[in-house]
mmCIF file of C-alpha atoms in Angstrom:
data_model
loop_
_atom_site.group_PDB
_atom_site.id
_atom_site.type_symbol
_atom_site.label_atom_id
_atom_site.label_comp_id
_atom_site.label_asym_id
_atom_site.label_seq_id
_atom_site.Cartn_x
_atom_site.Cartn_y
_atom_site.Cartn_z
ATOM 1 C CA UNK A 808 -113.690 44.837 17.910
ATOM 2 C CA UNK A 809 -113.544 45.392 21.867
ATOM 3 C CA UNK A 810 -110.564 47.430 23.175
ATOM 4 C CA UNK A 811 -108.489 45.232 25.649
ATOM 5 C CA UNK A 812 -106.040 46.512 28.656
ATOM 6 C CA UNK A 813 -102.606 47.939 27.379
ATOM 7 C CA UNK A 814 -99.317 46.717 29.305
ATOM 8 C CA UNK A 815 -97.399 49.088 31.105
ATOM 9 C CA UNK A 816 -95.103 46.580 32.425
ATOM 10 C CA UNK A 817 -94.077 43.025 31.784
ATOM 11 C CA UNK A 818 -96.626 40.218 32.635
ATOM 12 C CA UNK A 819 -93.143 38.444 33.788
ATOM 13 C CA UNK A 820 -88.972 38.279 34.084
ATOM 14 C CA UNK A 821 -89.379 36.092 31.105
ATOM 15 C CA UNK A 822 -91.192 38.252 28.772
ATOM 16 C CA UNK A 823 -88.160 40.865 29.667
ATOM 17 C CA UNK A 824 -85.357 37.978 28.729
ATOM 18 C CA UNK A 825 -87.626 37.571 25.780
ATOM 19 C CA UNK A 826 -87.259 41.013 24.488
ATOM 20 C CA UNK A 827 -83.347 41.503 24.888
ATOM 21 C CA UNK A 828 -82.604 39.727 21.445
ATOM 22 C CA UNK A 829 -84.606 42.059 19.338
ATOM 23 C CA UNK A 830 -83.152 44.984 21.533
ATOM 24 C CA UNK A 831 -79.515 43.686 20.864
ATOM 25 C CA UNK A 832 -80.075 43.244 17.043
ATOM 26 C CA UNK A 833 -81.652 46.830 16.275
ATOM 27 C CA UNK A 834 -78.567 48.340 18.531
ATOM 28 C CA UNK A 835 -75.835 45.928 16.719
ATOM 29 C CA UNK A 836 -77.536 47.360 13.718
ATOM 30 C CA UNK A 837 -77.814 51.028 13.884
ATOM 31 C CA UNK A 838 -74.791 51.201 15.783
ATOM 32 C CA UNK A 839 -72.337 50.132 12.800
ATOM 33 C CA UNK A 840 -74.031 51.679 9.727
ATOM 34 C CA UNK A 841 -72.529 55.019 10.089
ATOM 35 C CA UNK A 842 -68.679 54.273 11.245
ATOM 36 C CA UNK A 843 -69.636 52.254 7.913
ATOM 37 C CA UNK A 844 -70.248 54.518 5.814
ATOM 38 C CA UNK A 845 -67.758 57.262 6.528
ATOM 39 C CA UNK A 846 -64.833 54.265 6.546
ATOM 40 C CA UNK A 847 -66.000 53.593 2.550
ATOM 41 C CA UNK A 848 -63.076 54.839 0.028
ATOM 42 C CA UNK A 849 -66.501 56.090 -2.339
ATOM 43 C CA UNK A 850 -69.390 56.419 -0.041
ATOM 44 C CA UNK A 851 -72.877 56.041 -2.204
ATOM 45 C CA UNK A 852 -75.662 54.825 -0.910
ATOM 46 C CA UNK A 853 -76.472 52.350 -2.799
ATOM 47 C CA UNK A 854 -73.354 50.322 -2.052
ATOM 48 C CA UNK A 855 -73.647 51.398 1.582
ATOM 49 C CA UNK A 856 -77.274 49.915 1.437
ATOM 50 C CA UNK A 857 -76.271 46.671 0.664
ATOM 51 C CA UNK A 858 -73.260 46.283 2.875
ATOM 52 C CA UNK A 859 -75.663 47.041 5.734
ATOM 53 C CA UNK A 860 -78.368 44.701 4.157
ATOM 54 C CA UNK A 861 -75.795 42.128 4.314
ATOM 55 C CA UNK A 862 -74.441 43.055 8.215
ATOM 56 C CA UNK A 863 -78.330 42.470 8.536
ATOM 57 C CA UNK A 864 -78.617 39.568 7.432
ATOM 58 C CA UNK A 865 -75.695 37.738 9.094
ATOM 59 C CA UNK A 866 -76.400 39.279 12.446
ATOM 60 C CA UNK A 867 -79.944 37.601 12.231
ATOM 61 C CA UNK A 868 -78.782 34.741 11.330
ATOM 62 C CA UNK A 869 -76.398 34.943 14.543
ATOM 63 C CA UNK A 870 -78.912 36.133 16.458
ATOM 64 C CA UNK A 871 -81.858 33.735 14.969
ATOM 65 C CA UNK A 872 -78.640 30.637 16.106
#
């Protein structure tokens, strides 16, 4: 296995565009799990787990649209 060159910067504007979904989904994500959990009337985390499995999985599908 032969080391190759790291990127420091974008090869192009398009690799940038490229990256903003992922970036929106993992900030969608982490931003709404804790305003969730202190709005439940029992917070465990268990049931807190899956309502933020669920937000998951229907802002990927959004995003994946």
């Amino acid at each position: 296995m032969t080391p190759g060159n790291i990127l420091t910067r974008p090869a192009s504007w398009m690799a940038v565009f490229n990256a903003m979904p992922t970036i929106c989904f993992g900030f969608q994500c982490h931003v709404s799990s804790v305003p969730v959990f202190n709005s439940m009337q029992q917070p465990e985390v268990k049931t807190w787990g899956g309502v933020v499995t669920a937000a998951m999985v229907i802002a990927l599908a959004v995003y994946m649209g």
